[in-house]
Amino acid sequence: MEDLNVRICRALLPKRAPEGHKGTFGRVCVIGGSTGYTGAPGFAAEAATRTGSGLVMLGTSLEAYPVVAGRCDSAMAFPLPNRYQDIVEKLSRCDAALLGPGLGEDLRLRHTVRSLLDDLAMPIVLDADGLNAASAHIDSLKRRTFPTVLTPHEGEFQRLGGDLSEGREAGAARLAAELGCVVVLKGPGTIIAHPEGWLRRNTTGSNALAKGGSGDILGGMILSLIGQGADPFDAASLAVYLHGRCGDMAEEVLTAYGITPTDILRAIPAAIRELLS
């Protein structure tokens, strides 16, 4: 078990080429959002932008698109095409995808997520209802030959087949090995587990982060770092650490009671600056 700290995370931060352009720093896509859940994909997309992504796309349902697009100023929002193959073709231009924020109970989107697990030849981050969509199709996760990062809280973890009877560390390690995925078991002292048995534990954050939208931001941060070329296990570790620091910084000013997802987003640059100093 390795406890995350500034020294470790400084080494994990992707370097930025001085001559780089927007195509250099990753093209990523968030798929999510549905009627009644229009904020989540926007939080994820803005988090990806603030964490360094060069190009961020956001695909959402036709019904949710007007609201999502109106709230989104940091990503290229688009309504998901009706034809599944058109969705695959659009995503094939990306370096990584985040599936799930605000997916809700939209059955068509859930079916699309399950199909994308088989058809996307790129790293995927699964969060929120993306995890629930995959939980009934565990074989799709096991079949994947490209990296997959799962970000469950304890309830989602158990729906994926995880077992907490021997503790969070042992449970996360076992599920990561069984599914062949990086598992980010969220909660106090978030555990990041690699399929080959490596474990990291986060040392930042508090219950100030226990707000709706916080997990969507974490998913967007992981997505961004993978798109910039970080190893998925390292990307998940670094994002969890930075996300916790964002909560700590915001809490110092606003208290744990008063933090909103927007405050977490605004703290991302300062959290990254700590690693650059």
Short mmCIF file of C-alpha atoms in Angstrom, two decimals:
data_model
loop_
_atom_site.label_atom_id
_atom_site.label_comp_id
_atom_site.label_asym_id
_atom_site.label_seq_id
_atom_site.Cartn_x
_atom_site.Cartn_y
_atom_site.Cartn_z
CA MET A 1 0.00 0.00 0.00
CA GLU A 2 1.39 3.40 -0.99
CA ASP A 3 0.01 6.58 0.58
CA LEU A 4 -0.24 9.44 -1.92
CA ASN A 5 1.71 12.60 -1.17
CA VAL A 6 3.09 15.67 -2.94
CA ARG A 7 6.33 13.95 -3.95
CA ILE A 8 4.58 10.99 -5.57
CA CYS A 9 1.95 13.09 -7.29
CA ARG A 10 4.43 15.63 -8.60
CA ALA A 11 6.12 12.82 -10.51
CA LEU A 12 2.77 11.63 -11.91
CA LEU A 13 1.75 15.01 -13.39
CA PRO A 14 2.03 14.89 -17.22
CA LYS A 15 4.61 17.26 -18.64
CA ARG A 16 3.42 19.92 -21.07
CA ALA A 17 5.52 20.43 -24.17
CA PRO A 18 6.35 24.15 -24.58
CA GLU A 19 5.59 23.92 -28.30
CA GLY A 20 2.34 21.99 -27.73
CA HIS A 21 -1.02 22.94 -29.23
CA LYS A 22 -4.60 21.94 -28.34
CA GLY A 23 -4.24 18.65 -30.20
CA THR A 24 -1.13 17.81 -28.20
CA PHE A 25 -2.87 17.70 -24.84
CA GLY A 26 -5.56 15.15 -25.52
CA ARG A 27 -8.93 14.97 -27.21
CA VAL A 28 -11.45 13.49 -24.78
CA CYS A 29 -15.20 12.97 -24.67
CA VAL A 30 -17.82 12.83 -21.92
CA ILE A 31 -21.01 10.86 -22.62
CA GLY A 32 -23.88 11.49 -20.22
CA GLY A 33 -26.69 13.76 -19.21
CA SER A 34 -30.42 13.13 -19.43
CA THR A 35 -33.66 14.84 -18.51
CA GLY A 36 -33.33 15.99 -14.92
CA TYR A 37 -29.56 15.30 -14.82
CA THR A 38 -28.12 18.05 -16.97
CA GLY A 39 -25.44 19.40 -14.61
CA ALA A 40 -23.29 16.28 -14.20
CA PRO A 41 -21.76 16.04 -17.69
CA GLY A 42 -20.99 19.75 -17.66
CA PHE A 43 -19.09 19.44 -14.37
CA ALA A 44 -17.10 16.53 -15.80
CA ALA A 45 -16.30 18.38 -19.02
CA GLU A 46 -15.18 21.54 -17.25
CA ALA A 47 -13.02 19.48 -14.89
CA ALA A 48 -11.32 17.90 -17.90
CA THR A 49 -10.61 21.34 -19.35
CA ARG A 50 -9.27 22.76 -16.08
CA THR A 51 -7.04 19.71 -15.60
CA GLY A 52 -5.32 20.38 -18.92
CA SER A 53 -7.19 18.73 -21.80
CA GLY A 54 -6.77 20.43 -25.16
CA LEU A 55 -10.12 19.44 -26.67
CA VAL A 56 -13.17 18.28 -24.72
CA MET A 57 -16.34 16.97 -26.35
CA LEU A 58 -19.64 16.33 -24.57
CA GLY A 59 -22.28 14.04 -26.05
CA THR A 60 -25.74 13.98 -24.50
CA SER A 61 -29.29 12.92 -25.30
CA LEU A 62 -31.28 14.98 -27.77
CA GLU A 63 -33.78 15.85 -25.03
CA ALA A 64 -31.10 17.13 -22.64
CA TYR A 65 -28.94 18.79 -25.28
CA PRO A 66 -30.47 22.34 -25.20
CA VAL A 67 -29.97 22.63 -21.44
CA VAL A 68 -26.55 20.94 -21.39
CA ALA A 69 -25.25 23.03 -24.29
CA GLY A 70 -26.58 26.24 -22.72
CA ARG A 71 -24.69 25.54 -19.50
CA CYS A 72 -21.50 24.38 -21.17
CA ASP A 73 -18.82 26.92 -22.06
CA SER A 74 -15.73 24.72 -21.80
CA ALA A 75 -16.54 21.84 -24.14
CA MET A 76 -17.94 21.11 -27.58
CA ALA A 77 -21.42 19.80 -26.80
CA PHE A 78 -23.36 17.73 -29.32
CA PRO A 79 -26.58 15.68 -29.36
CA LEU A 80 -25.86 11.99 -29.66
CA PRO A 81 -26.72 10.72 -33.16
CA ASN A 82 -29.61 8.28 -33.45
CA ARG A 83 -27.45 5.80 -35.35
CA TYR A 84 -25.12 3.93 -33.01
CA GLN A 85 -22.36 3.57 -35.57
CA ASP A 86 -22.24 7.36 -35.92
CA ILE A 87 -21.58 7.63 -32.18
CA VAL A 88 -18.72 5.13 -32.44
CA GLU A 89 -17.25 7.00 -35.41
CA LYS A 90 -17.36 10.34 -33.59
CA LEU A 91 -15.73 8.90 -30.47
CA SER A 92 -13.06 7.09 -32.48
CA ARG A 93 -11.34 10.46 -32.98
CA CYS A 94 -10.77 10.78 -29.23
CA ASP A 95 -7.98 9.56 -26.97
CA ALA A 96 -10.26 8.56 -24.06
CA ALA A 97 -13.90 8.65 -23.00
CA LEU A 98 -15.86 9.10 -19.76
CA LEU A 99 -19.21 7.30 -19.76
CA GLY A 100 -21.94 7.85 -17.21
CA PRO A 101 -22.30 11.31 -15.60
CA GLY A 102 -25.99 12.14 -15.41
CA LEU A 103 -26.98 9.13 -17.50
CA GLY A 104 -30.02 8.61 -15.29
CA GLU A 105 -32.62 6.05 -16.30
CA ASP A 106 -32.37 6.69 -20.05
CA LEU A 107 -32.52 3.11 -21.32
CA ARG A 108 -31.19 3.98 -24.78
CA LEU A 109 -28.13 5.68 -23.31
CA ARG A 110 -27.54 2.79 -20.92
CA HIS A 111 -27.64 0.35 -23.83
CA THR A 112 -25.25 2.62 -25.76
CA VAL A 113 -22.79 2.59 -22.84
CA ARG A 114 -22.83 -1.20 -22.67
CA SER A 115 -22.19 -1.44 -26.41
CA LEU A 116 -19.38 1.11 -26.27
CA LEU A 117 -17.53 -1.06 -23.76
CA ASP A 118 -17.18 -3.64 -26.53
CA ASP A 119 -16.60 -1.30 -29.45
CA LEU A 120 -14.38 1.58 -28.25
CA ALA A 121 -10.68 0.93 -28.85
CA MET A 122 -9.48 3.43 -26.25
CA PRO A 123 -9.27 3.91 -22.48
CA ILE A 124 -12.66 4.35 -20.81
CA VAL A 125 -13.59 5.84 -17.43
CA LEU A 126 -16.91 4.53 -16.07
CA ASP A 127 -18.69 6.61 -13.44
CA ALA A 128 -22.11 6.93 -11.80
CA ASP A 129 -24.89 5.43 -13.92
CA GLY A 130 -22.28 4.17 -16.37
CA LEU A 131 -21.24 1.78 -13.61
CA ASN A 132 -24.83 0.75 -13.03
CA ALA A 133 -25.28 0.12 -16.75
CA ALA A 134 -22.19 -2.10 -16.78
CA SER A 135 -23.01 -3.97 -13.56
CA ALA A 136 -25.47 -6.25 -15.37
CA HIS A 137 -22.90 -6.94 -18.11
CA ILE A 138 -19.71 -7.67 -16.18
CA ASP A 139 -18.39 -9.83 -19.03
CA SER A 140 -18.10 -6.69 -21.16
CA LEU A 141 -15.62 -5.29 -18.65
CA LYS A 142 -13.65 -8.53 -18.51
CA ARG A 143 -13.45 -8.71 -22.33
CA ARG A 144 -11.96 -5.27 -22.78
CA THR A 145 -8.38 -5.14 -24.04
CA PHE A 146 -8.04 -1.39 -23.52
CA PRO A 147 -7.70 0.17 -20.05
CA THR A 148 -10.84 0.76 -18.02
CA VAL A 149 -11.13 2.84 -14.84
CA LEU A 150 -14.11 2.29 -12.53
CA THR A 151 -14.98 4.95 -9.92
CA PRO A 152 -17.59 3.43 -7.58
CA HIS A 153 -18.76 4.49 -4.18
CA GLU A 154 -19.40 1.55 -1.86
CA GLY A 155 -22.94 0.89 -3.10
CA GLU A 156 -21.87 0.86 -6.75
CA PHE A 157 -18.85 -1.24 -5.78
CA GLN A 158 -21.08 -3.95 -4.38
CA ARG A 159 -23.36 -3.87 -7.43
CA LEU A 160 -20.26 -4.57 -9.53
CA GLY A 161 -19.64 -7.70 -7.46
CA GLY A 162 -17.23 -6.20 -4.93
CA ASP A 163 -16.97 -7.58 -1.40
CA LEU A 164 -16.12 -5.35 1.56
CA SER A 165 -16.21 -8.07 4.23
CA GLU A 166 -12.39 -8.14 4.49
CA GLY A 167 -11.96 -4.37 4.29
CA ARG A 168 -11.79 -1.73 1.58
CA GLU A 169 -8.20 -2.41 0.53
CA ALA A 170 -8.67 -6.16 0.08
CA GLY A 171 -12.03 -5.68 -1.61
CA ALA A 172 -10.74 -3.12 -4.11
CA ALA A 173 -7.71 -5.25 -4.94
CA ARG A 174 -9.83 -8.34 -5.52
CA LEU A 175 -12.36 -6.59 -7.77
CA ALA A 176 -9.62 -4.93 -9.82
CA ALA A 177 -8.00 -8.32 -10.41
CA GLU A 178 -11.29 -10.04 -11.25
CA LEU A 179 -12.41 -7.41 -13.76
CA GLY A 180 -9.00 -6.42 -15.14
CA CYS A 181 -9.82 -2.77 -14.39
CA VAL A 182 -8.38 0.03 -12.28
CA VAL A 183 -10.80 0.45 -9.37
CA VAL A 184 -11.18 3.76 -7.54
CA LEU A 185 -13.14 2.89 -4.40
CA LYS A 186 -14.34 6.29 -3.25
CA GLY A 187 -14.83 7.33 0.35
CA PRO A 188 -12.62 8.36 3.29
CA GLY A 189 -9.08 7.36 2.28
CA THR A 190 -10.08 6.53 -1.31
CA ILE A 191 -8.35 3.37 -2.53
CA ILE A 192 -6.92 3.10 -6.05
CA ALA A 193 -6.35 -0.53 -7.06
CA HIS A 194 -4.45 -1.86 -10.10
CA PRO A 195 -5.41 -5.23 -11.67
CA GLU A 196 -1.92 -6.54 -10.92
CA GLY A 197 -2.24 -5.85 -7.19
CA TRP A 198 -0.70 -2.40 -6.65
CA LEU A 199 -2.62 -0.25 -4.19
CA ARG A 200 -2.57 3.45 -3.40
CA ARG A 201 -4.48 5.30 -0.68
CA ASN A 202 -5.43 8.95 -0.82
CA THR A 203 -4.47 11.31 2.00
CA THR A 204 -6.36 14.46 0.96
CA GLY A 205 -10.00 15.55 1.12
CA SER A 206 -12.79 15.41 3.69
CA ASN A 207 -16.56 15.28 3.88
CA ALA A 208 -16.52 18.72 2.28
CA LEU A 209 -16.49 16.76 -0.98
CA ALA A 210 -19.73 14.95 -0.10
CA LYS A 211 -21.81 17.03 -2.49
CA GLY A 212 -23.69 16.10 -5.64
CA GLY A 213 -21.46 16.80 -8.64
CA SER A 214 -18.19 16.14 -6.82
CA GLY A 215 -17.82 12.65 -8.30
CA ASP A 216 -18.50 13.96 -11.80
CA ILE A 217 -15.59 16.36 -11.38
CA LEU A 218 -13.30 13.52 -10.30
CA GLY A 219 -14.30 11.51 -13.36
CA GLY A 220 -13.48 14.45 -15.63
CA MET A 221 -10.08 14.90 -13.99
CA ILE A 222 -9.18 11.22 -14.47
CA LEU A 223 -10.34 11.42 -18.09
CA SER A 224 -8.20 14.49 -18.73
CA LEU A 225 -5.01 12.98 -17.35
CA ILE A 226 -5.47 9.78 -19.35
CA GLY A 227 -6.05 11.86 -22.47
CA GLN A 228 -2.78 13.68 -21.80
CA GLY A 229 -0.95 10.37 -21.85
CA ALA A 230 -0.83 9.34 -18.18
CA ASP A 231 -1.03 5.65 -17.33
CA PRO A 232 -4.63 5.01 -16.16
CA PHE A 233 -3.56 3.86 -12.67
CA ASP A 234 -1.36 6.94 -12.30
CA ALA A 235 -4.06 9.20 -13.76
CA ALA A 236 -6.62 7.91 -11.28
CA SER A 237 -4.19 8.28 -8.37
CA LEU A 238 -3.21 11.83 -9.28
CA ALA A 239 -6.79 12.92 -9.95
CA VAL A 240 -7.99 11.56 -6.59
CA TYR A 241 -5.19 13.39 -4.77
CA LEU A 242 -5.83 16.69 -6.61
CA HIS A 243 -9.58 16.39 -6.16
CA GLY A 244 -9.06 16.01 -2.42
CA ARG A 245 -6.75 19.02 -2.32
CA CYS A 246 -9.39 21.07 -4.14
CA GLY A 247 -11.83 20.20 -1.38
CA ASP A 248 -9.29 21.06 1.32
CA MET A 249 -8.52 24.44 -0.25
CA ALA A 250 -12.18 25.35 -0.70
CA GLU A 251 -12.99 24.23 2.83
CA GLU A 252 -10.38 26.57 4.30
CA VAL A 253 -12.35 29.52 2.93
CA LEU A 254 -15.94 28.31 2.71
CA THR A 255 -16.17 25.58 5.40
CA ALA A 256 -17.32 22.06 4.61
CA TYR A 257 -20.91 23.25 4.73
CA GLY A 258 -20.64 25.87 2.01
CA ILE A 259 -18.68 24.19 -0.79
CA THR A 260 -20.35 23.69 -4.16
CA PRO A 261 -19.08 21.75 -7.20
CA THR A 262 -18.16 25.06 -8.80
CA ASP A 263 -15.84 25.82 -5.87
CA ILE A 264 -14.09 22.47 -6.42
CA LEU A 265 -13.65 23.28 -10.11
CA ARG A 266 -12.21 26.70 -9.35
CA ALA A 267 -9.62 25.18 -7.01
CA ILE A 268 -8.15 22.78 -9.62
CA PRO A 269 -5.52 25.24 -10.95
CA ALA A 270 -4.29 26.05 -7.44
CA ALA A 271 -4.05 22.36 -6.54
CA ILE A 272 -1.99 21.72 -9.67
CA ARG A 273 0.20 24.75 -8.94
CA GLU A 274 1.21 23.15 -5.62
CA LEU A 275 2.73 20.26 -7.60
CA LEU A 276 4.54 22.64 -9.95
CA SER A 277 6.23 24.63 -7.18
#
